[in-house]
Coordinates of C-alpha atoms and ligand atoms in Angstrom, one line a residue:
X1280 CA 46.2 -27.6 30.0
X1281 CA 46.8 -24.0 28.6
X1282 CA 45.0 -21.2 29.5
X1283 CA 41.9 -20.6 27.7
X1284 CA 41.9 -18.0 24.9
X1285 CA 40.3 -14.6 25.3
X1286 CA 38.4 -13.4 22.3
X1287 CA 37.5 -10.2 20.5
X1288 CA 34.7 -9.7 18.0
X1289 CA 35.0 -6.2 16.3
X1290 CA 31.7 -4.9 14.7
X1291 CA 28.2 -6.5 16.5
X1292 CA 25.4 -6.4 13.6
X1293 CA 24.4 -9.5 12.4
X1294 CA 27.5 -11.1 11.9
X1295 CA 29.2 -10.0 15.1
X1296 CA 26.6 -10.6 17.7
X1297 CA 26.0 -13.7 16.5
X1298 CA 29.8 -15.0 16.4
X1299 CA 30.0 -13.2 19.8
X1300 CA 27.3 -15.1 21.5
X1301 CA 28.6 -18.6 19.7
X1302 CA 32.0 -18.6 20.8
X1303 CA 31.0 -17.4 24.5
X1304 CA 28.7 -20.5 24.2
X1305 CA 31.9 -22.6 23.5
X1306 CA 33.4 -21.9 26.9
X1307 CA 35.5 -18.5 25.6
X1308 CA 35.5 -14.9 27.2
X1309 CA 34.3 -13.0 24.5
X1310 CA 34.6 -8.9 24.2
X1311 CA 32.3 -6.9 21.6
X1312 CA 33.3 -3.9 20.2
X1313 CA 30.9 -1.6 18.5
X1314 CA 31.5 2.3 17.8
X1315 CA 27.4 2.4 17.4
X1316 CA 26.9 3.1 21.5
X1317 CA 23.2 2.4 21.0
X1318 CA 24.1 -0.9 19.3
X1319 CA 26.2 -2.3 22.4
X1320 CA 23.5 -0.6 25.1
X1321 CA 21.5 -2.6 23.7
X1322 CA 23.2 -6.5 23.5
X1323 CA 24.6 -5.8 26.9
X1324 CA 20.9 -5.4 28.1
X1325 CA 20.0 -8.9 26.0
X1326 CA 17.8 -7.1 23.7
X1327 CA 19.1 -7.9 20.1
X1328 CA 18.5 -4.8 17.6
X1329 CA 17.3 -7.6 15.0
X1330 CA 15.4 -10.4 14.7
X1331 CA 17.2 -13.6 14.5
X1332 CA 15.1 -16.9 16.0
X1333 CA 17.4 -18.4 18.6
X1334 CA 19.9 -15.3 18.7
X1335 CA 18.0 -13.5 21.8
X1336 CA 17.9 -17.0 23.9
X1337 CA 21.5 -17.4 23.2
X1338 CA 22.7 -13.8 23.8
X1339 CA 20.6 -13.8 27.7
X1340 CA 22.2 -17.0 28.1
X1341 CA 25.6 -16.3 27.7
X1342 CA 25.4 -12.8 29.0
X1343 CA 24.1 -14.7 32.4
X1344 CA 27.8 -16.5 32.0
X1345 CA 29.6 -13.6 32.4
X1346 CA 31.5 -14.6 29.7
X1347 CA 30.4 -12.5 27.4
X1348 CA 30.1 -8.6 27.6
X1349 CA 30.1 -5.4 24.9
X1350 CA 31.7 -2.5 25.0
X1351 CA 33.0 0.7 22.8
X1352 CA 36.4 0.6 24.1
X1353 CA 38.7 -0.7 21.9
X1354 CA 41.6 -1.1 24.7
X1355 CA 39.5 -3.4 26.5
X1356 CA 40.3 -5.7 24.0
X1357 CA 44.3 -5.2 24.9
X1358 CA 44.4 -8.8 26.7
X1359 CA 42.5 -11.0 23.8
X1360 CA 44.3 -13.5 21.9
X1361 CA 41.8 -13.5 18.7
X1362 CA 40.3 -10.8 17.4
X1363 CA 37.5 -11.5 15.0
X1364 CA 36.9 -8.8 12.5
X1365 CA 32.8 -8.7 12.1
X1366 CA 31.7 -6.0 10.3
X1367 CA 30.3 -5.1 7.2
X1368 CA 31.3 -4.4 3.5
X1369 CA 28.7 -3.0 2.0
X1370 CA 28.5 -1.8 -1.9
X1371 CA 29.7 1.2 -2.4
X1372 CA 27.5 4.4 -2.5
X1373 CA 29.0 5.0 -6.7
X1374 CA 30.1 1.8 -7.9
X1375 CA 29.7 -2.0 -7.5
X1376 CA 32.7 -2.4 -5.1
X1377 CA 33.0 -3.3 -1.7
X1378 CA 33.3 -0.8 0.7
X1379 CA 36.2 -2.0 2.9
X1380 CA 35.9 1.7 5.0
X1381 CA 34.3 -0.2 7.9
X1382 CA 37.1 -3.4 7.8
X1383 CA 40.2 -1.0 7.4
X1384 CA 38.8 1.2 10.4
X1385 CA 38.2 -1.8 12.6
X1386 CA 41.9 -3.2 12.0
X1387 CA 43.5 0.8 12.1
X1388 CA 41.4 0.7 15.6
X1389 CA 42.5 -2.8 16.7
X1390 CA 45.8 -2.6 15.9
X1391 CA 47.0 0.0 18.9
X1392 CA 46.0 -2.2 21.4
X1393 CA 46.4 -5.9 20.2
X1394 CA 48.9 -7.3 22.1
X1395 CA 52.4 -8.8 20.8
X1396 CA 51.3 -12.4 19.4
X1397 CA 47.9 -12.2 19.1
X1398 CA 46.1 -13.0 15.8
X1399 CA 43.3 -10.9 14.0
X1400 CA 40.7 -12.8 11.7
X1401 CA 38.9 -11.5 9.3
X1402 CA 35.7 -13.0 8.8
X1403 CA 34.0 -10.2 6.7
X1404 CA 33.4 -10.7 3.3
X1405 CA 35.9 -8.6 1.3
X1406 CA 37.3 -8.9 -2.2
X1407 CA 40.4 -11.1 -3.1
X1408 CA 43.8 -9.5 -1.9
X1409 CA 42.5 -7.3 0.8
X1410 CA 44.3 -9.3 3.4
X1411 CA 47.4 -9.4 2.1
X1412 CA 47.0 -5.7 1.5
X1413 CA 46.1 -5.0 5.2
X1414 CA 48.7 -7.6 6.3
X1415 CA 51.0 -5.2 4.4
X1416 CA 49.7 -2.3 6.9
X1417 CA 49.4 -4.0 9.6
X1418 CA 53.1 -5.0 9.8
X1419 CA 54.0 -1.3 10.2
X1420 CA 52.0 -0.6 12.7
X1421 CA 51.5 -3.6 14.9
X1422 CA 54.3 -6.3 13.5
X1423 CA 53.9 -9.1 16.0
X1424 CA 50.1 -9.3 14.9
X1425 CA 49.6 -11.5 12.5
X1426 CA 46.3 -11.5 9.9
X1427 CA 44.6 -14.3 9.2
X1428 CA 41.4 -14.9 7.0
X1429 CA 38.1 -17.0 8.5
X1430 CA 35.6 -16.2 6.3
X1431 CA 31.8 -17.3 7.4
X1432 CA 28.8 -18.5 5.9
X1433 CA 26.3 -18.5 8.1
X1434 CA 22.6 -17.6 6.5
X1435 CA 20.2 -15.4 8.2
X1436 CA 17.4 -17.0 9.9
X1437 CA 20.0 -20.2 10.8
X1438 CA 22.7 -17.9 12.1
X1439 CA 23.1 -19.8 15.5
X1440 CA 22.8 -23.4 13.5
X1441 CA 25.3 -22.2 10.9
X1442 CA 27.5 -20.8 13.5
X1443 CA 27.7 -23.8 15.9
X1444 CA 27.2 -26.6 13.6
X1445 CA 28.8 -25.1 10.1
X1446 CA 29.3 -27.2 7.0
X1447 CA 33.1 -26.4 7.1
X1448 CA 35.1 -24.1 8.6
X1449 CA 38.5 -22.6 5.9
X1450 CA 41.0 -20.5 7.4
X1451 CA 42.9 -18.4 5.4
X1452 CA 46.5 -18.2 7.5
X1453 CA 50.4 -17.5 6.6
X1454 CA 51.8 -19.5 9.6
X1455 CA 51.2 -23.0 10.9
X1456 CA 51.2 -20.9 14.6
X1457 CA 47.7 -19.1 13.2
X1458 CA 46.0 -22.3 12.0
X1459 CA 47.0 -23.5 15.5
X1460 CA 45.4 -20.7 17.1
X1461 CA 42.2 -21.1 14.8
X1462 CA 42.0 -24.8 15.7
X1463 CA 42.1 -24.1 19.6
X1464 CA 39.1 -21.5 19.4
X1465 CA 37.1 -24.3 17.1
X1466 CA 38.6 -27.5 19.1
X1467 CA 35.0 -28.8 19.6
X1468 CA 33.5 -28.1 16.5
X1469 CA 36.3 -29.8 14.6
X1470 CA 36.1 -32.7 17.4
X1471 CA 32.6 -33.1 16.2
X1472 CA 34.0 -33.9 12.6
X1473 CA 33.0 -30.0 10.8
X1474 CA 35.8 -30.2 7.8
X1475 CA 38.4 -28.3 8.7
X1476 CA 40.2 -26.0 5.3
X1477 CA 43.5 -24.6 5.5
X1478 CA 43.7 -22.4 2.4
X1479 CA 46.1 -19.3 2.0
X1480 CA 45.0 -15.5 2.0
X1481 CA 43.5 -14.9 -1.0
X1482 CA 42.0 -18.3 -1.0
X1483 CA 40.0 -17.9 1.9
X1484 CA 38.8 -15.1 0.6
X1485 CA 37.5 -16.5 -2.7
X1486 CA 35.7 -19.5 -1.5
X1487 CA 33.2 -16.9 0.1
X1488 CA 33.1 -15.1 -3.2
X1489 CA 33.1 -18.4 -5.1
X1490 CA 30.0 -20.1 -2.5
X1491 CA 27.6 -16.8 -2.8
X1492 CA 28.3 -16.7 -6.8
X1493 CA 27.6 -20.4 -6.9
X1494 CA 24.1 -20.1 -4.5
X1495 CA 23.3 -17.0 -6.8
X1496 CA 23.7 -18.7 -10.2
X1497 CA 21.3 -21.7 -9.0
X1498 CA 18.9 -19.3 -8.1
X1499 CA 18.9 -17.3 -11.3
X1500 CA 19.4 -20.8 -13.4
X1501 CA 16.1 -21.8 -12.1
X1502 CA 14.4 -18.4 -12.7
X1503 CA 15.7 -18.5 -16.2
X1504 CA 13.9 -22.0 -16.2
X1505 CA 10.9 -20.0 -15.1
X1506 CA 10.9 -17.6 -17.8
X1507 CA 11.6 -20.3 -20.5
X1508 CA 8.5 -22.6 -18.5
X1509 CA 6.2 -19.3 -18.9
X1510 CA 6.9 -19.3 -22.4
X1511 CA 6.3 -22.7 -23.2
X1512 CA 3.7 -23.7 -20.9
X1513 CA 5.8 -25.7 -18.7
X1514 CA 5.7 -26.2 -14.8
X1515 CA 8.9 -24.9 -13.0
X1516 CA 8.7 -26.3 -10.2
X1517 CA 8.3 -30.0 -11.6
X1518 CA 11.1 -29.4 -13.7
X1519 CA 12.8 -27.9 -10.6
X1520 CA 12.1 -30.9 -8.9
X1521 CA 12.7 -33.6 -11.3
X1522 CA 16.4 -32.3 -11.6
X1523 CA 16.6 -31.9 -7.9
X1524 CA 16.7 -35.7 -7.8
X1525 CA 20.3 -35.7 -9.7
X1526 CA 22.7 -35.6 -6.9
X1527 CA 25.0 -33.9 -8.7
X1528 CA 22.5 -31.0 -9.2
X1529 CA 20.9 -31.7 -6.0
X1530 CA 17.5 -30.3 -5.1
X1531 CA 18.4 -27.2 -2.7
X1532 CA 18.3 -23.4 -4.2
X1533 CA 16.1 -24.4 -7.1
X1534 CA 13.1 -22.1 -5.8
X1535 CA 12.1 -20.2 -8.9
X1536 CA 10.7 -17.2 -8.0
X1537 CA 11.1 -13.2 -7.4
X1538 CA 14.7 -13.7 -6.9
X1539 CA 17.6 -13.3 -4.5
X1540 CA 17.7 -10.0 -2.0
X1541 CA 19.5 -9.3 1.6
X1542 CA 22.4 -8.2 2.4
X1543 CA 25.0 -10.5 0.7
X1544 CA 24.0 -12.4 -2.7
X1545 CA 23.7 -9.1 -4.6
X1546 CA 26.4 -7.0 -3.3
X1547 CA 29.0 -10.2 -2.9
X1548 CA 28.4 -11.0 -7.0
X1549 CA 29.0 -7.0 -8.1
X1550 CA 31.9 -6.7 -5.8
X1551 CA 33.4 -9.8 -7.3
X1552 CA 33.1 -8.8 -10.7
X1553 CA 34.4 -5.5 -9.9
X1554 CA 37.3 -7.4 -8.5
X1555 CA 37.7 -9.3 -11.5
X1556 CA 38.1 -6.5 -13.3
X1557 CA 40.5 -4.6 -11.2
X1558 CA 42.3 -8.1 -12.0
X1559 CA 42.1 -7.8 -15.5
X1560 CA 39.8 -11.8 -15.4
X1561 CA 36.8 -10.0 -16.2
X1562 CA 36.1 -12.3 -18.7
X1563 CA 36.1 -15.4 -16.0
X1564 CA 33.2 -13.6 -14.3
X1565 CA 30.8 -11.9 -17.6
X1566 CA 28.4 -14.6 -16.8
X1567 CA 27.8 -13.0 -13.5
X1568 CA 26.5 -9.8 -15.3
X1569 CA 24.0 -12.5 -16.5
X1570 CA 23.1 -14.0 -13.1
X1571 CA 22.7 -10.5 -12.0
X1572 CA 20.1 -9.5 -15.0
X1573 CA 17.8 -12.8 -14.9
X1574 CA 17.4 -11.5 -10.7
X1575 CA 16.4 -8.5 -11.3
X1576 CA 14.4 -9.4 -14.5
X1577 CA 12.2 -11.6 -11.8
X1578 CA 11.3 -8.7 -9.9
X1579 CA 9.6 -6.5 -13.4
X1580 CA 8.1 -10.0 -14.7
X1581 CA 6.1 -9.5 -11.0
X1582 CA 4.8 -6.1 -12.2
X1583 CA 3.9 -7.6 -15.5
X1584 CA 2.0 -10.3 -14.3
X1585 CA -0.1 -7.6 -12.2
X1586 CA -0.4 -5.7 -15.2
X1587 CA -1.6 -8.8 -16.9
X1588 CA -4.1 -9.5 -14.5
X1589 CA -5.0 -6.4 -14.0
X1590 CA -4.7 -3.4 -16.6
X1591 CA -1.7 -1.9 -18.3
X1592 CA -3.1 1.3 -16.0
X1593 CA -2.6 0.5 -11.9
X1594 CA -4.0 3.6 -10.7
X1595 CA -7.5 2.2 -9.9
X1596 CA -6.1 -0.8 -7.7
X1597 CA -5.8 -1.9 -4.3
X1598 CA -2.9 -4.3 -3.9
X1599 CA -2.0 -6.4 -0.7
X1600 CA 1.5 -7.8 -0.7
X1601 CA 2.7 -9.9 2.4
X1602 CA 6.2 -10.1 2.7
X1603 CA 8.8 -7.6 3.1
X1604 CA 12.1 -9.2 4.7
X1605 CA 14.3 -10.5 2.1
X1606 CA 13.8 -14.1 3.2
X1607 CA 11.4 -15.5 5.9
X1608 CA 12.8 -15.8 9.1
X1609 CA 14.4 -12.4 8.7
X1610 CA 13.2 -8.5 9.6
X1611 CA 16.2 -8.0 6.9
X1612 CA 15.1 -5.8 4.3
X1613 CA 18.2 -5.0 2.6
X1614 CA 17.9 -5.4 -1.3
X1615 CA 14.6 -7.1 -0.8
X1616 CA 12.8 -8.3 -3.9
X1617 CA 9.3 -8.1 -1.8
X1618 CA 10.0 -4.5 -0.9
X1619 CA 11.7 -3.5 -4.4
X1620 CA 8.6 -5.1 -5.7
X1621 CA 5.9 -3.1 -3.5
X1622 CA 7.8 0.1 -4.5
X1623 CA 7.3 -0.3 -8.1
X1624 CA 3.6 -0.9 -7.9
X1625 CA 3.1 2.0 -5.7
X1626 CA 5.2 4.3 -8.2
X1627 CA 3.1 2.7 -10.9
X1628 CA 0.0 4.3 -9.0
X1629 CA -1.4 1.4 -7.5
X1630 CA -2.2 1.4 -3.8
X1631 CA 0.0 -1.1 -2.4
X1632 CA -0.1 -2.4 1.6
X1633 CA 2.3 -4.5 3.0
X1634 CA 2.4 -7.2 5.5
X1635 CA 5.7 -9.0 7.4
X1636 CA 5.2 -11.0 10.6
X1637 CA 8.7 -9.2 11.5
X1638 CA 10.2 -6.3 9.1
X1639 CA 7.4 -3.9 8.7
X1640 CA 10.0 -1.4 11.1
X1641 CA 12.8 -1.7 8.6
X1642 CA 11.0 -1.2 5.8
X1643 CA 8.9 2.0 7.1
X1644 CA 12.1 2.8 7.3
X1645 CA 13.4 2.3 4.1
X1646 CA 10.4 3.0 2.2
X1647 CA 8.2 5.4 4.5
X1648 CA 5.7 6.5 1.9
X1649 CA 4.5 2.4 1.8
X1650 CA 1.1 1.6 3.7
X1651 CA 1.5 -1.2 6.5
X1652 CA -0.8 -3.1 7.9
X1653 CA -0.1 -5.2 11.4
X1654 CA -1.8 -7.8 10.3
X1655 CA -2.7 -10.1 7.0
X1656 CA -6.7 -9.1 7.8
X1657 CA -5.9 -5.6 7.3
X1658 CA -3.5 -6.3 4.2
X1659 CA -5.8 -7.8 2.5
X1660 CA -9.4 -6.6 3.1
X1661 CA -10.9 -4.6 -0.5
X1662 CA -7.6 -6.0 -2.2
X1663 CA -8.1 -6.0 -6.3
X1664 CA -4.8 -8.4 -5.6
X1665 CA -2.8 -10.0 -3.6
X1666 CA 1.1 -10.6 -4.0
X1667 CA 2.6 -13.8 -2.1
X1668 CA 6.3 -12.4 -1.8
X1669 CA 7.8 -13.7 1.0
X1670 CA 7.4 -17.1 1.9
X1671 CA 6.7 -16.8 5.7
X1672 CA 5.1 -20.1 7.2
X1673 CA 2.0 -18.0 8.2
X1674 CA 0.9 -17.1 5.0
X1675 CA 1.8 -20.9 3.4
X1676 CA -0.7 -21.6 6.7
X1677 CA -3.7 -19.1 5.7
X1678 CA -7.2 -20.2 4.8
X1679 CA -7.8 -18.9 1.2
X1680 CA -11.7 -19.3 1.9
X1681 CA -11.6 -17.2 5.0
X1682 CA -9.2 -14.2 2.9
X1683 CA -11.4 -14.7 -0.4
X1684 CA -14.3 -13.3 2.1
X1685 CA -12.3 -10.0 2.9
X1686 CA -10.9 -9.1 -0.7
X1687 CA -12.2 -7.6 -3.5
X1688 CA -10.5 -9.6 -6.4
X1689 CA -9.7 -12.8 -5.6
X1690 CA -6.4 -13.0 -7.5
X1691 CA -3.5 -14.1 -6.1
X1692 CA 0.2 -14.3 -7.3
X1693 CA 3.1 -16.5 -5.6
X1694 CA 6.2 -15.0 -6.2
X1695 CA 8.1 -17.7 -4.1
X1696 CA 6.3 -20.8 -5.2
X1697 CA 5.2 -21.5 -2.2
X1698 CA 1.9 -21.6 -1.4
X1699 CA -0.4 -24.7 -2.0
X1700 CA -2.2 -23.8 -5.3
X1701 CA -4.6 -26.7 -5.3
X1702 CA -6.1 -25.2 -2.1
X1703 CA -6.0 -21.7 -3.5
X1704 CA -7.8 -22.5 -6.4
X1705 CA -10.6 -25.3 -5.0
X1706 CA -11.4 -21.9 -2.6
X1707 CA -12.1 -20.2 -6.1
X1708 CA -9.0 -18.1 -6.5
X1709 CA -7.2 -17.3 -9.8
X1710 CA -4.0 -18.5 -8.9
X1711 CA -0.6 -17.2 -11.1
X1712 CA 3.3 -18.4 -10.1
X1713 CA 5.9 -17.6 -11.6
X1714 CA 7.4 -20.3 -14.1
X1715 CA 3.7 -22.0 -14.2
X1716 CA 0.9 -21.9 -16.1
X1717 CA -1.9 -19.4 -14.7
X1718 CA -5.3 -21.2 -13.2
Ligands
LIG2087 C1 23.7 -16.1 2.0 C2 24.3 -17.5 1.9 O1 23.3 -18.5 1.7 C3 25.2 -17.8 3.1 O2 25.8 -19.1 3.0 C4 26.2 -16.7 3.3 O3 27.0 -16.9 4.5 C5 25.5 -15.4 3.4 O4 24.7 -15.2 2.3 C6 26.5 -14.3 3.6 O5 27.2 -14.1 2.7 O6 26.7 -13.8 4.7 P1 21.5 -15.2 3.3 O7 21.8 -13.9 2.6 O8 21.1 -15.3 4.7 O9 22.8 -16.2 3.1 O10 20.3 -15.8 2.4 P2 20.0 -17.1 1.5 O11 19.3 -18.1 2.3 O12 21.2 -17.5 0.7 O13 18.9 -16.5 0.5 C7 19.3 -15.4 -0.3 C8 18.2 -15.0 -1.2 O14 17.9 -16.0 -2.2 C9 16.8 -14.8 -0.5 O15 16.2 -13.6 -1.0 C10 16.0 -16.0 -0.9 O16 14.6 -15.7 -0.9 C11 16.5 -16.3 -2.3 N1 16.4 -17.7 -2.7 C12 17.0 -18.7 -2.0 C13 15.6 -18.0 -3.8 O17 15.0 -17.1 -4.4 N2 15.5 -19.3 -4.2 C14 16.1 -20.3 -3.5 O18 15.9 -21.4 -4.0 C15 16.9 -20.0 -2.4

């Protein structure tokens, strides 16, 4: 048998310490390279600098191995075969582009110290073309390294799931010797029967595009449903469920509520259409614009409902909000509706304290002038309001009887459908959802 392949993974956040402690679980030496020193200080201690259930198991695990270790040196990746390029593409500070500063750094530092025939793959998210571009660079300064395109879709809170046991796995490749190499590092996920896609460049780098604008669009199809339920006096989540049970729709992603955040919906469906435009298939993607508008539309018709319930005037109210991580399962509070959400009331005057089980740190962070409260208790006690916004499993779990004693208004809105409203409103609560009629 051949020797077994070495591996590189280039950037450690979310992404890369997750693909890092994977493919060390599969029985490869794995090297990650940060340039954030605190970043790799702290993986190579087994303490993960996010919250990812499963992640911090896996990481102690594998560090225990010896397999897998971190470092800042980019030369210690000299002897790798496979060099995974991990890190992010945000959207850029002034437009809604990808910035590919971070991918074109890690491939400009890579590239000195890849040795003759190994094979870097991308697995960042980066517009259509940007391989073959950096292919184009890469010949010049490293031309027996060839680029390849693996691009991932692993969701936050299921990253080690995702990872291990993915849906399908599409490699973006120029030679039948990169595929090869590809199919050695997955052997045993492809033994267990994952579909294995062999697409070219920009290819692989659409289908990500392609998957997040799909997810997206069911999202924002359903809130429009929402909006069209709240105007009619319909139920949205009857409707959602009643289409659910076409196959061909299928019943996943049909949660109407506040909307999609985090760190890649949003910023993946601007850069696209940016792309599209640089492309001159603008017109493909104008429906995106639309996708875009009916999420961010979710987040004011919140604010509206408040005011509804409320006054047009917020400055006399206390309002509790639990949730602040884009998702549950997540301290990820990038683009979060909860958070965006919070913000807005507090700049409307209200006095707005948050709750999250896991991303109160974050989002001091992000939004410092906030009140936080460690614990739902303290959220909620004199509250005029409270604003479900986040669907955590403890809140879906709370007594409304036991939090109707603490608050002063017992009014509560679900902005992720979620919670059980028949229990909410036999414990005497006034009960509002998005996409449903008020009780
Ligand atoms: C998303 C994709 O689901 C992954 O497949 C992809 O790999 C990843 O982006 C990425 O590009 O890296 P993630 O950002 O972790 O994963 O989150 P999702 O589970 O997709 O949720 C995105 C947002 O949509 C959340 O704010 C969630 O609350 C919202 N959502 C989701 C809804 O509002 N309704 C739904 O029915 C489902």
């Amino acid at each position: 048998m051949s020797k077994k392949l070495k591996i590189s993974v280039i950037g450690t956040g979310y992404l890369g310490a997750t693909h890092a402690a994977c493919i060390s679980n599969l029985g490869f030496e794995v090297i990650g390279i940060d340039t954030d020193q605190a970043k790799i200080d702290s993986l190579s201690r087994g303490e993960l600098p996010f919250y990812e259930p499963g992640l911090d198991e896996l990481l102690v695990a594998e560090l225990k191995t010896g397999r897998l270790t971190f470092t800042t040196d980019f030369a210690a990746a000299a002897d790798a075969d496979v060099h995974f390029i991990c890190v992010g593409t945000p959207q850029s500070k002034d437009s809604l582009a990808a910035d590919l500063t971070y991918v074109e750094s890690a491939i400009t530092n890579i590239a000195p110290h890849a040795r003759s025939g190994s094979l870097i793959a991308g697995k960042s998210t980066v517009p259509v073309g940007t391989a073959q571009r950096l292919s184009a660079i890469l010949a010049k300064s490293a031309p027996n390294v060839e680029l390849a395109w693996n691009p991932e879709f692993l969701r936050e809170g299921f990253a080690v799931e995702d990872t291990l046991r993915p849906n399908r796995l599409v490699v973006g490749v120029t030679s039948d010797k990169a595929e090869n190499i590809l199919k050695e590092v997955y052997k045993s996920l492809i033994d267990a029967g994952t579909p294995w896609i062999r697409a070219d460049l920009p290819t692989a780098e659409l289908v990500k595009v392609a998957a997040n604008s799909f997810l997206a669009t069911k999202i924002s199809f359903i809130n429009a449903m929402a909006e069209i339920c709240e105007a009619a006096g319909g139920d949205v989540t009857v409707l959602a469920k009643a289409i659910g049970y076409d196959p061909r729709i299928g019943s996943r992603f049909l949660q109407a509520g506040i909307g999609f955040g985090g760190g890649c919906l949003p910023k993946d469906i601007r850069a696209f259409m940016a792309r599209a435009e640089e492309l001159g298939a603008m017109q493909a993607l104008e429906f995106l614009r639309e996708i875009d508008a009916i999420n961010v539309r979710a987040r004011q018709r919140v604010i509206d409902v408040v005011r509804g319930e409320l006054s047009e005037d917020l400055t006399q109210y206390r309002l509790a909000v639990l949730g602040a991580a884009f998702k549950p399962d997540s301290d990820d509070v990038r683009d979060s509706p909860a958070l965006d959400i919070a913000a807005q009331l507090q700049a409307a005057g209200s006095s707005v304290v948050v709750h999250d089980p896991k991303a109160i740190a974050n989002a001091k962070k992000r939004f410092p002038n906030l009140n936080f409260a460690t614990t739902v208790e303290e959220c909620v006690t004199g509250a005029d309001l409270i604003l479900h916004l986040t669907e955590w499993r403890e809140y879906r779990e709370l007594s409304p009887s036991a939090i109707k004693a603490l608050v002063k208004g017992a009014i509560i809105i679900d902005g992720r459908n979620a919670l059980d409203r028949d229990k909410w409103v036999v414990a005497g609560w006034r009960f509002h959802a998005l996409g449903r009629t008020p009780v």
